[in-house]
mmCIF file of N, CA and C in Angstrom:
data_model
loop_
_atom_site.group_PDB
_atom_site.id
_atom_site.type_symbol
_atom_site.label_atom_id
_atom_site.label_comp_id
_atom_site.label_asym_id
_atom_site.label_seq_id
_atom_site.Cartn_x
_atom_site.Cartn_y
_atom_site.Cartn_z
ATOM 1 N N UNK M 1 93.345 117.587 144.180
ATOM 2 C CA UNK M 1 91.988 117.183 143.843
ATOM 3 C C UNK M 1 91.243 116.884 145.139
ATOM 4 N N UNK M 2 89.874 117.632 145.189
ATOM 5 C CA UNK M 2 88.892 117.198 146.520
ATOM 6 C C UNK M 2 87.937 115.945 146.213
ATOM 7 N N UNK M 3 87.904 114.868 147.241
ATOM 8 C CA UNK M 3 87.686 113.656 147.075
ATOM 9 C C UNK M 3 85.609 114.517 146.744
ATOM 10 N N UNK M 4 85.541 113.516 146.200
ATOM 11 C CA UNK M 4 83.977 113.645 145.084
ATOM 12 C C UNK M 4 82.866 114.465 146.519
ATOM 13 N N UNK M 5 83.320 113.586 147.223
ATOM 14 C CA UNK M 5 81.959 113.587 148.726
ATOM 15 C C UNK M 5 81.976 114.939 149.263
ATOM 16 N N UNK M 6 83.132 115.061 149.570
ATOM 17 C CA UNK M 6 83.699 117.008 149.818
ATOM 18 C C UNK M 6 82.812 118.044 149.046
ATOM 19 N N UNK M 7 82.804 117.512 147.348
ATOM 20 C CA UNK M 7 82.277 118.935 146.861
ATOM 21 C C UNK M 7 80.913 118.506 146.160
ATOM 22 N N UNK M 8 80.351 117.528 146.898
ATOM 23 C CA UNK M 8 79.351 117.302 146.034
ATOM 24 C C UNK M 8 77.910 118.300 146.577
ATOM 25 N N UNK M 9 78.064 118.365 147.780
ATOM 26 C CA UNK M 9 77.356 119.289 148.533
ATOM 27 C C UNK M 9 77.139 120.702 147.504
ATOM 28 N N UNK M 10 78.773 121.084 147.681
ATOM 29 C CA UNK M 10 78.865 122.431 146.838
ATOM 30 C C UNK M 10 78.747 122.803 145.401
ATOM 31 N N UNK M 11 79.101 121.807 144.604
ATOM 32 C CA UNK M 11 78.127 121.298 143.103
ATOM 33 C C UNK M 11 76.978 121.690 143.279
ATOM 34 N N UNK M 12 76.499 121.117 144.188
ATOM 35 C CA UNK M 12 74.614 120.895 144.153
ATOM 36 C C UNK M 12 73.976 122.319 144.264
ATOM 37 N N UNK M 13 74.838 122.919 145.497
ATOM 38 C CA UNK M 13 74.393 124.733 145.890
ATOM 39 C C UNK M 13 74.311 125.359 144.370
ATOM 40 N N UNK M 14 74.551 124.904 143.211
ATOM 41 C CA UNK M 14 74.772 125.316 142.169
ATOM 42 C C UNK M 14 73.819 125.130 141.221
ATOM 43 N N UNK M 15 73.898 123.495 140.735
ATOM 44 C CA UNK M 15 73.201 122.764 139.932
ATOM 45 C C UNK M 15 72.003 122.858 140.382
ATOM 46 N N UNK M 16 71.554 122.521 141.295
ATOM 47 C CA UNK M 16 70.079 122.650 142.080
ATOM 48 C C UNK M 16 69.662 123.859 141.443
ATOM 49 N N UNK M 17 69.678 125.051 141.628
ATOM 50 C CA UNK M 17 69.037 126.103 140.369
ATOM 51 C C UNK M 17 69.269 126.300 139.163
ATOM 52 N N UNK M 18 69.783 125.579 138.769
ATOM 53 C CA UNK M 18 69.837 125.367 137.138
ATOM 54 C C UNK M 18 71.378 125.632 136.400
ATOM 55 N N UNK M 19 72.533 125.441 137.215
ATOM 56 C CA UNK M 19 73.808 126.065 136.682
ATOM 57 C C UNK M 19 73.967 125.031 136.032
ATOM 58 N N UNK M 20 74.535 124.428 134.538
ATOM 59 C CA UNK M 20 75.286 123.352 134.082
ATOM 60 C C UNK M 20 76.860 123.415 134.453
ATOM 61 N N UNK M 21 77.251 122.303 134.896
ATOM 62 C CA UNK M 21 78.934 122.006 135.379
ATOM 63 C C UNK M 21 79.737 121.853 133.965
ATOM 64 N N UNK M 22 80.719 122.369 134.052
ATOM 65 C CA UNK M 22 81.361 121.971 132.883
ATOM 66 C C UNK M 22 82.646 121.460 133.002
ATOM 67 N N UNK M 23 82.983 120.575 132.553
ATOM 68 C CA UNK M 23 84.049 119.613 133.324
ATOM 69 C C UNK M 23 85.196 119.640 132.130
ATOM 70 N N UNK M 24 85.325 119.945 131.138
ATOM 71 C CA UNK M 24 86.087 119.978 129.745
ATOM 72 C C UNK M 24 86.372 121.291 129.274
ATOM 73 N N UNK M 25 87.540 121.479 128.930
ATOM 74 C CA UNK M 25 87.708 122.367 128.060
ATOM 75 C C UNK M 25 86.998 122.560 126.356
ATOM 76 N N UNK M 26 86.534 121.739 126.047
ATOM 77 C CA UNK M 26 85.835 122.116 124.937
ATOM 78 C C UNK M 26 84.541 122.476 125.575
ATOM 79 N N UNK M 27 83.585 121.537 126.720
ATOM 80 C CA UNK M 27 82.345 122.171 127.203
ATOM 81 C C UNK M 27 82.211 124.069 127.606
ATOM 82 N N UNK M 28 83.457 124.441 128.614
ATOM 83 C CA UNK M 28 83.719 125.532 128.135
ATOM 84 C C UNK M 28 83.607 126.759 127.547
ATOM 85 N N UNK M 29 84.958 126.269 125.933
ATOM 86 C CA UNK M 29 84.692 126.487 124.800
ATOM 87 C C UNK M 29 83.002 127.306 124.284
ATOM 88 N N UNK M 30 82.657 125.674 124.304
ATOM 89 C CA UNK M 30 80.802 125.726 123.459
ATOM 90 C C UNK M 30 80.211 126.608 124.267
ATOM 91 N N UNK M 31 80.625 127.052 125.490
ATOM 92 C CA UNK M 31 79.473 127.350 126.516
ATOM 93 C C UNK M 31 79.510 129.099 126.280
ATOM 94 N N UNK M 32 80.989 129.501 126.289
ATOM 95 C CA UNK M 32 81.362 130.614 125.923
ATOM 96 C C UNK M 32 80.701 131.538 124.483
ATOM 97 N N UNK M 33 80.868 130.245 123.699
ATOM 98 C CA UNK M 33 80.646 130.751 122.337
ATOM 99 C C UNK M 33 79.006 130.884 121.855
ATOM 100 N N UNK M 34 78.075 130.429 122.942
ATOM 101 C CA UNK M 34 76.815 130.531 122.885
ATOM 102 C C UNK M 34 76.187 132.440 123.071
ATOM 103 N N UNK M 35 75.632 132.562 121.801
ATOM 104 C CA UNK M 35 74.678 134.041 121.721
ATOM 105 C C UNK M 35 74.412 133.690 123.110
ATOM 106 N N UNK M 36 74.083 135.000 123.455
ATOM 107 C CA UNK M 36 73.372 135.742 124.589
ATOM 108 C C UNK M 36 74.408 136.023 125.935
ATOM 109 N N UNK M 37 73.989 135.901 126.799
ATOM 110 C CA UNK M 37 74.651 136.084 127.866
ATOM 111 C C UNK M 37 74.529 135.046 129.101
ATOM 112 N N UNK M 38 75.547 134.447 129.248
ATOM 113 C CA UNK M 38 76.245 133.801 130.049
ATOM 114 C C UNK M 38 77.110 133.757 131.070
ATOM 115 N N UNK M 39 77.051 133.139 132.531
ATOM 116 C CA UNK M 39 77.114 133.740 133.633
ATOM 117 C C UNK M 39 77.947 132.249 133.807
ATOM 118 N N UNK M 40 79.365 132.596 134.162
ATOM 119 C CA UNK M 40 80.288 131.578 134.612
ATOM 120 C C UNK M 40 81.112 131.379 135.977
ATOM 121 N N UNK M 41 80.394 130.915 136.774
ATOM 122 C CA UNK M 41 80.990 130.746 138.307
ATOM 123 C C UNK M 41 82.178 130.113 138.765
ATOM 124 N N UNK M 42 83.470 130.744 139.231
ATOM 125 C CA UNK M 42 84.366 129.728 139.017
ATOM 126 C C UNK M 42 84.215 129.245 140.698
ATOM 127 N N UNK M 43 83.786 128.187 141.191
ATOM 128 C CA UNK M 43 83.309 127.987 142.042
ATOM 129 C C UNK M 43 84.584 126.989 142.826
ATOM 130 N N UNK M 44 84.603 127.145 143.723
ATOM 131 C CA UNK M 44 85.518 126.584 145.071
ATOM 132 C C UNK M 44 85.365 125.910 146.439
ATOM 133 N N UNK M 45 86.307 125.524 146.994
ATOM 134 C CA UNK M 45 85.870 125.198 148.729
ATOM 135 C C UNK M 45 86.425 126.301 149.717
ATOM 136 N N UNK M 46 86.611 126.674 149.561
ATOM 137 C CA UNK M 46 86.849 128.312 150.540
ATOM 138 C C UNK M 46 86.176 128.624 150.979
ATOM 139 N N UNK M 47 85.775 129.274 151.833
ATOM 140 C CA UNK M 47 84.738 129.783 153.162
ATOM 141 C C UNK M 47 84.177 130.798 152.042
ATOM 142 N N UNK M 48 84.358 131.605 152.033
ATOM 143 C CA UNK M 48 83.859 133.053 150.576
ATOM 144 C C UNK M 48 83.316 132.683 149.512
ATOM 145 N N UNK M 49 83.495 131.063 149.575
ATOM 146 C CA UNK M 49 82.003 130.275 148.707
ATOM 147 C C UNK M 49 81.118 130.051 148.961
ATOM 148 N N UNK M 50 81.341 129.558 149.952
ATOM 149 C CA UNK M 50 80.193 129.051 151.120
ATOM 150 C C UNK M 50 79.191 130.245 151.707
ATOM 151 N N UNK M 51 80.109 131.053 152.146
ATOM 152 C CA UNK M 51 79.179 132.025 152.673
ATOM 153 C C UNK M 51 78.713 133.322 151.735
ATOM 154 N N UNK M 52 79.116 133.575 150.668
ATOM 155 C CA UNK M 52 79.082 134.732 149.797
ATOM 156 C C UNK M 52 78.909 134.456 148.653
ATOM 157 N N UNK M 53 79.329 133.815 147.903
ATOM 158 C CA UNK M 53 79.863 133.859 146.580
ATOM 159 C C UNK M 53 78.169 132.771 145.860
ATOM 160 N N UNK M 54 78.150 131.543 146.524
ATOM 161 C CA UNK M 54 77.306 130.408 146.226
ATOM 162 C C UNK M 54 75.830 130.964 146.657
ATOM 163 N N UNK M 55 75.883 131.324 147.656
ATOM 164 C CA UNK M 55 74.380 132.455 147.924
ATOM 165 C C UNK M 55 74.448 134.039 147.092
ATOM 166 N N UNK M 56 75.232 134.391 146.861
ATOM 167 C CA UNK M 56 75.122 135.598 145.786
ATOM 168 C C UNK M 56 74.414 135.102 144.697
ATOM 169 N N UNK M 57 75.633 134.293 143.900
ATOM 170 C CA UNK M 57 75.019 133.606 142.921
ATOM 171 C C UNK M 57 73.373 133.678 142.762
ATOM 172 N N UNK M 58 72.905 132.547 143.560
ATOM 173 C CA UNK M 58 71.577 132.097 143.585
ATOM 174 C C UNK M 58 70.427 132.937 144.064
ATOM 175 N N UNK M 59 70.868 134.157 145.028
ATOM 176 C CA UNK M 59 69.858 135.501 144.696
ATOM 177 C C UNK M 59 69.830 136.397 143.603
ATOM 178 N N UNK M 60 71.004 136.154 142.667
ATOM 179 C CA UNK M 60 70.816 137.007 141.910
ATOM 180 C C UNK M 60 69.954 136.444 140.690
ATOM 181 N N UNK M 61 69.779 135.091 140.838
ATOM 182 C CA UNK M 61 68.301 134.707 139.708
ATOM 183 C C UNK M 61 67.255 135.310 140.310
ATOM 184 N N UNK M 62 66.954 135.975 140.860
ATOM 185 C CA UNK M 62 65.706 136.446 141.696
ATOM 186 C C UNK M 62 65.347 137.953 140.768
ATOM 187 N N UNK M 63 66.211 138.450 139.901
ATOM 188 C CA UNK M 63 65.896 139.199 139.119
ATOM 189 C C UNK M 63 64.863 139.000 137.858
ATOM 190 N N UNK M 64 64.534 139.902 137.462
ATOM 191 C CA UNK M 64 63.925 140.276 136.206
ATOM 192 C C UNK M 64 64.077 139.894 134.915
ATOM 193 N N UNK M 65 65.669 140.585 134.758
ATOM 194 C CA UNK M 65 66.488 139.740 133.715
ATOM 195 C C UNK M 65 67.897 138.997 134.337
ATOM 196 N N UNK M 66 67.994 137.988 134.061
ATOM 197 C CA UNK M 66 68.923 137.375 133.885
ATOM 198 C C UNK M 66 69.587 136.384 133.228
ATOM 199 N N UNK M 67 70.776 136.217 132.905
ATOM 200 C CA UNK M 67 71.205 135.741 131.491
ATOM 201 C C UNK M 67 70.809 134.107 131.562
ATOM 202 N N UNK M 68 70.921 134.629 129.755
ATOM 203 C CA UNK M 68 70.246 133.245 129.490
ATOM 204 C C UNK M 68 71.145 131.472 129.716
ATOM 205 N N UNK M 69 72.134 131.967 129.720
ATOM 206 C CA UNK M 69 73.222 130.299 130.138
ATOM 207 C C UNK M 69 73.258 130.275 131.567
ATOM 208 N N UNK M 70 73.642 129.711 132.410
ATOM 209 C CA UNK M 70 73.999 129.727 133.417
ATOM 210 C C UNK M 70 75.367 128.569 133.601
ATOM 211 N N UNK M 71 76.357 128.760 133.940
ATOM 212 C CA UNK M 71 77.561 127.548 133.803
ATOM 213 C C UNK M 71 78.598 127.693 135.069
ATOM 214 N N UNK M 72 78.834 126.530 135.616
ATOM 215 C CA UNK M 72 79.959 126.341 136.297
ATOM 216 C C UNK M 72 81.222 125.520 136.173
ATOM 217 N N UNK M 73 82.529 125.539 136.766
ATOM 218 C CA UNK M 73 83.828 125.253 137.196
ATOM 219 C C UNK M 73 84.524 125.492 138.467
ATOM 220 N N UNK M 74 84.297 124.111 138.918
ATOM 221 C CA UNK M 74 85.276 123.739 140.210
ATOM 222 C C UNK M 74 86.547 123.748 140.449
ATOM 223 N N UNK M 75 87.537 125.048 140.763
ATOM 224 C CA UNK M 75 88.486 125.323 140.925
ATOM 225 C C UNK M 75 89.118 124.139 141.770
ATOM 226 N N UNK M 76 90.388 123.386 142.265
ATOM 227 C CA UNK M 76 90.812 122.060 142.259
ATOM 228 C C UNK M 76 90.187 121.102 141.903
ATOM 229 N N UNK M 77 88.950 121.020 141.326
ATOM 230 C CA UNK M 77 88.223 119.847 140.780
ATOM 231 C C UNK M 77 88.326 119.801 139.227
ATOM 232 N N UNK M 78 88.287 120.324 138.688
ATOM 233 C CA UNK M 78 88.014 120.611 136.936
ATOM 234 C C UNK M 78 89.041 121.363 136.631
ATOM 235 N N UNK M 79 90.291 120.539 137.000
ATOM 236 C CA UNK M 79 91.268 121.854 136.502
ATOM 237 C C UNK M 79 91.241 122.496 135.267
ATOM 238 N N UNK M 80 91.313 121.305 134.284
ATOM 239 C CA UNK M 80 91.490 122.013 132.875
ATOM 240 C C UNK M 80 90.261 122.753 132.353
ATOM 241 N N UNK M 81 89.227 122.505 132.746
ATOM 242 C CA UNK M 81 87.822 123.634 132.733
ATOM 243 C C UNK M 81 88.088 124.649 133.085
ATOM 244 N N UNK M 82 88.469 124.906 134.497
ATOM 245 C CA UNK M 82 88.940 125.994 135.392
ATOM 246 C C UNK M 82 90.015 126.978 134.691
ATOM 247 N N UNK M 83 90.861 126.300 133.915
ATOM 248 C CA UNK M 83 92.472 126.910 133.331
ATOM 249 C C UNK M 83 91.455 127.661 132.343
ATOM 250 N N UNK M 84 90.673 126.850 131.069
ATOM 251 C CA UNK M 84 90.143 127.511 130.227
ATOM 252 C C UNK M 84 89.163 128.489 129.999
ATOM 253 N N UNK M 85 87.821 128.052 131.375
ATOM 254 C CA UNK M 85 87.407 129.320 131.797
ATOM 255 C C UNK M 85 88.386 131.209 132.638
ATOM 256 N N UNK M 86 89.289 130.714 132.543
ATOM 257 C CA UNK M 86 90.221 131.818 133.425
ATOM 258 C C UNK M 86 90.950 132.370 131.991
ATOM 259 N N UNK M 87 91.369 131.667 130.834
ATOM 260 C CA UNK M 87 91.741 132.143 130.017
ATOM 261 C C UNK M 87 90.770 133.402 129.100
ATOM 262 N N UNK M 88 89.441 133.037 129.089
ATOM 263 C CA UNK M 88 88.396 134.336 128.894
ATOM 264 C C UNK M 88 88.255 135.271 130.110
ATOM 265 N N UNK M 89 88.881 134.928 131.316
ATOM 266 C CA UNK M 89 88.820 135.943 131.765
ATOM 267 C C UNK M 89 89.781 137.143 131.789
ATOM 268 N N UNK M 90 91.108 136.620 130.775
ATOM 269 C CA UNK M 90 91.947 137.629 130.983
ATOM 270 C C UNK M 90 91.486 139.051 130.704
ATOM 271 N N UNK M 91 92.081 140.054 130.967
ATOM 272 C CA UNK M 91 92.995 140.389 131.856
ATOM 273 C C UNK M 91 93.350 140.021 133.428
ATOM 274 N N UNK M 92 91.803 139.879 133.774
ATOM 275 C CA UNK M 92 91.520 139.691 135.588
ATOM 276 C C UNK M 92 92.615 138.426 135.550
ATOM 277 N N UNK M 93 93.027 138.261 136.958
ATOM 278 C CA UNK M 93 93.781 137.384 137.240
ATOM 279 C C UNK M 93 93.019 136.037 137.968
ATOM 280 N N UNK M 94 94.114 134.933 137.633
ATOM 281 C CA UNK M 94 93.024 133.678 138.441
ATOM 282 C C UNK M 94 92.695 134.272 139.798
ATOM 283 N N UNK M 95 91.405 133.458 140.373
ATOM 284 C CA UNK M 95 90.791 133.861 141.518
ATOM 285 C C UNK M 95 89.339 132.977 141.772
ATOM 286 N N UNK M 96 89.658 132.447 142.577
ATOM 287 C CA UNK M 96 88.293 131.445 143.086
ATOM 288 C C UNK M 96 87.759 131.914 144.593
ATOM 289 N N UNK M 97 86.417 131.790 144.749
ATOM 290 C CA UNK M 97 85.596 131.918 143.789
ATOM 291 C C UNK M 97 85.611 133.504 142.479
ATOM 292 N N UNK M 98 85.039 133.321 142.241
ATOM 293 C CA UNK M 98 84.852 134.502 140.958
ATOM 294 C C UNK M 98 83.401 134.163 140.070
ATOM 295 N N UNK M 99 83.263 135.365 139.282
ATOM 296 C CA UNK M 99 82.360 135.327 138.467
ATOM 297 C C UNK M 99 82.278 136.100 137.500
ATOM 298 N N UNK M 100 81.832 135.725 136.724
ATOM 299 C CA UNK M 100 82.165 135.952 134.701
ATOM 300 C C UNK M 100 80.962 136.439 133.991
ATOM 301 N N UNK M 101 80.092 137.144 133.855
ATOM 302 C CA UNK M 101 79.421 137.431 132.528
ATOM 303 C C UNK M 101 79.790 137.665 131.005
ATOM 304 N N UNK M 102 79.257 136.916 130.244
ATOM 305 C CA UNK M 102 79.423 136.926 128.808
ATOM 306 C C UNK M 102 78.403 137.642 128.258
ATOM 307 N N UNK M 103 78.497 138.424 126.897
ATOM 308 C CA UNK M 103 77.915 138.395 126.359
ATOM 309 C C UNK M 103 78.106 137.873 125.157
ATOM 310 N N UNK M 104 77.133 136.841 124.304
ATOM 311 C CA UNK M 104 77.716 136.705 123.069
ATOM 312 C C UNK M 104 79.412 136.679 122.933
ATOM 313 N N UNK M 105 79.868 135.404 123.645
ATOM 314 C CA UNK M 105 81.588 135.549 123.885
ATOM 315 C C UNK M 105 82.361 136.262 124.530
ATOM 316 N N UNK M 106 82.068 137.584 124.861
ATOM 317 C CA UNK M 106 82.445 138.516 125.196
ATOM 318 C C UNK M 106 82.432 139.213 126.740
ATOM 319 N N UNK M 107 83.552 139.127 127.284
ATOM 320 C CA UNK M 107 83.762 139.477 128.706
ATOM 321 C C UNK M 107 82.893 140.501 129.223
ATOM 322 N N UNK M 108 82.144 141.008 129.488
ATOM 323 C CA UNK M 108 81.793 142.366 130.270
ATOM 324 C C UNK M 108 81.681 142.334 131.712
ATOM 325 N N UNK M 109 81.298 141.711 132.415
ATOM 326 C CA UNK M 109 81.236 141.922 134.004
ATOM 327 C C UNK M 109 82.113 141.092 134.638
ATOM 328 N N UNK M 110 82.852 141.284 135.901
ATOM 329 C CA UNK M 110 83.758 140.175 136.685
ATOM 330 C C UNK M 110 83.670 140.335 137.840
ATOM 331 N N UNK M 111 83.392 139.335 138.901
ATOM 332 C CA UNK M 111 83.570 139.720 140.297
ATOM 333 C C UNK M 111 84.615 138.813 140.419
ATOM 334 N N UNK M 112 86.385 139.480 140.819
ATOM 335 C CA UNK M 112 86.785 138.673 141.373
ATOM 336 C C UNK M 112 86.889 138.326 143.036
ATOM 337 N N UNK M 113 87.647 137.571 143.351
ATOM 338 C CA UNK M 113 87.819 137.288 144.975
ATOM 339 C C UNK M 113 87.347 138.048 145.914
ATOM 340 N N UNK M 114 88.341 139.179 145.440
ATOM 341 C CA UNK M 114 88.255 140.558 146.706
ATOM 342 C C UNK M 114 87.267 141.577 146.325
ATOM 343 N N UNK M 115 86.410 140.936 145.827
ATOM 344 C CA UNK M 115 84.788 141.517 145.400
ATOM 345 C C UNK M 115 84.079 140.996 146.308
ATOM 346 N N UNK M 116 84.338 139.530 146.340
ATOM 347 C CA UNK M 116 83.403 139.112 146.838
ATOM 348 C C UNK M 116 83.892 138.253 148.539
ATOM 349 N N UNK M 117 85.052 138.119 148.423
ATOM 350 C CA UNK M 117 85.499 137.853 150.314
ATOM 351 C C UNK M 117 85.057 138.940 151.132
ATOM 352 N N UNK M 118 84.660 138.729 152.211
ATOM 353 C CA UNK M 118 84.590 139.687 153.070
ATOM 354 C C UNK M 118 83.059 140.279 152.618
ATOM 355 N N UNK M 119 81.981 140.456 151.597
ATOM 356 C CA UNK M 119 81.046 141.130 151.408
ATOM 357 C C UNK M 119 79.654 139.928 151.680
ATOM 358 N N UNK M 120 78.435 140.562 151.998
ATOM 359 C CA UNK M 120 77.553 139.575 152.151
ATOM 360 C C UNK M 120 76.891 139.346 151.143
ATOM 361 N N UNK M 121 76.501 137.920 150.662
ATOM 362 C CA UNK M 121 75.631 137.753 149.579
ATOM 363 C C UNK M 121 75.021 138.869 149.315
ATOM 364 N N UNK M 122 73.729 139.510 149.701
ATOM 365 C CA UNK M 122 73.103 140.101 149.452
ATOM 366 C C UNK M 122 73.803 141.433 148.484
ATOM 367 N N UNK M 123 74.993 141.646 149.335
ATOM 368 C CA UNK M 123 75.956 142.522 147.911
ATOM 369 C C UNK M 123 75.933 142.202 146.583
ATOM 370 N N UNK M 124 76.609 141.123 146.715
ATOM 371 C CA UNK M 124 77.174 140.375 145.548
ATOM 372 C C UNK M 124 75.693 140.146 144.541
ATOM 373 N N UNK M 125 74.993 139.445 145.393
ATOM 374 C CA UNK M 125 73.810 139.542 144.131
ATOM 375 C C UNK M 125 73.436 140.990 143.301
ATOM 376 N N UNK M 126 73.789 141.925 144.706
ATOM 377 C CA UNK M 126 73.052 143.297 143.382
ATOM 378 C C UNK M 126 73.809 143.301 142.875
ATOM 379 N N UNK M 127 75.325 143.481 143.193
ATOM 380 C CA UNK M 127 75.935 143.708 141.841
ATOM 381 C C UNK M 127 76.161 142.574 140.636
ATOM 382 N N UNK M 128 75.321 141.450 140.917
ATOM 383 C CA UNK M 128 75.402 140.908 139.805
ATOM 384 C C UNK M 128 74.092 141.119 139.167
ATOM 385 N N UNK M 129 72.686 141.514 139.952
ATOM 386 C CA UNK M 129 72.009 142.093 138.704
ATOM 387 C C UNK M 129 71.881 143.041 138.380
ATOM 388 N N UNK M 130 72.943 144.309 138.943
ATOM 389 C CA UNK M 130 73.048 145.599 138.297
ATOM 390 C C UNK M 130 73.482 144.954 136.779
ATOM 391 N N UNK M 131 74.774 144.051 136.829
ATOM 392 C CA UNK M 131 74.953 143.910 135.713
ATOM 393 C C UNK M 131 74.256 142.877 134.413
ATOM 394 N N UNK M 132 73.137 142.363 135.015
ATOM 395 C CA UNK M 132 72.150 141.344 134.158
ATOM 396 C C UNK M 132 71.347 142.740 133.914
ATOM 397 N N UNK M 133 70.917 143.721 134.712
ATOM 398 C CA UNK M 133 70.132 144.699 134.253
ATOM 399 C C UNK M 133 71.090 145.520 132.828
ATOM 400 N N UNK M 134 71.805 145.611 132.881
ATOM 401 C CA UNK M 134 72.092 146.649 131.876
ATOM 402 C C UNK M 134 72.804 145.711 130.532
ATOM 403 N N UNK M 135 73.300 143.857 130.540
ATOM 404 C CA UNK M 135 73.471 143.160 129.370
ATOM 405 C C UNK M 135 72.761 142.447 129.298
ATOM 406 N N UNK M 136 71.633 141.713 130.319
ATOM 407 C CA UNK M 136 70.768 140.956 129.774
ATOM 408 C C UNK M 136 69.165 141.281 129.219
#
């Protein structure tokens, strides 16, 4: 577990544009099971958060369409959030950071790790609103 002060910074890179944290496995749950499409960040302290993954994210609201939930989980912080968001992601394997589109429950888009280590935000956002363009 990272002491509160560590990730509160990196929470905020989040929440600050509108992501809700979800700290429970039933929050989750509800968050998953919400119509429309929903965008689930499994968010981390790793450098490939910091520099890629947390700025991807937040350019890719800069689109047209983009889904209507927005939700996060702090990989060593929220474990049991983290376990249960990773369980909709099967097949993909755990991987922090990462990222999840739902539709209506339903898996369709994933960036895991080695999507997004090594690539610059500006990647990562198109390909996350290539894929808000064609489910949201």
């Amino acid at each position: 577990m990272y002491p509160p002060e560590l990730v509160k910074p990196m929470r905020e890179d989040l929440t600050n544009v509108g992501f809700e944290e979800l700290h429970t496995t039933e929050a989750v749950d509800s968050a998953i099971a919400k119509e429309g499409t929903t965008l689930v960040v499994v968010n981390s302290v790793c450098g490939c958060a910091a520099a890629n993954a947390r700025p991807g994210a937040r350019m890719s609201l800069q689109n047209a369409k983009r889904p209507d939930n927005l939700v996060t989980v702090f990989a060593g912080v929220d474990r049991d959030a983290t376990n249960k968001a990773r369980e909709y992601m099967v097949p993909f394997p755990p991987s922090s950071p990462s990222m999840a589109l739902f539709k209506d429950g339903e898996l369709v888009h994933m960036l895991e790790r080695h999507h997004i280590e090594g690539r610059p935000a500006e990647l990562i956002a198109e390909n996350l609103m290539d894929a808000y363009n064609e489910y949201c």
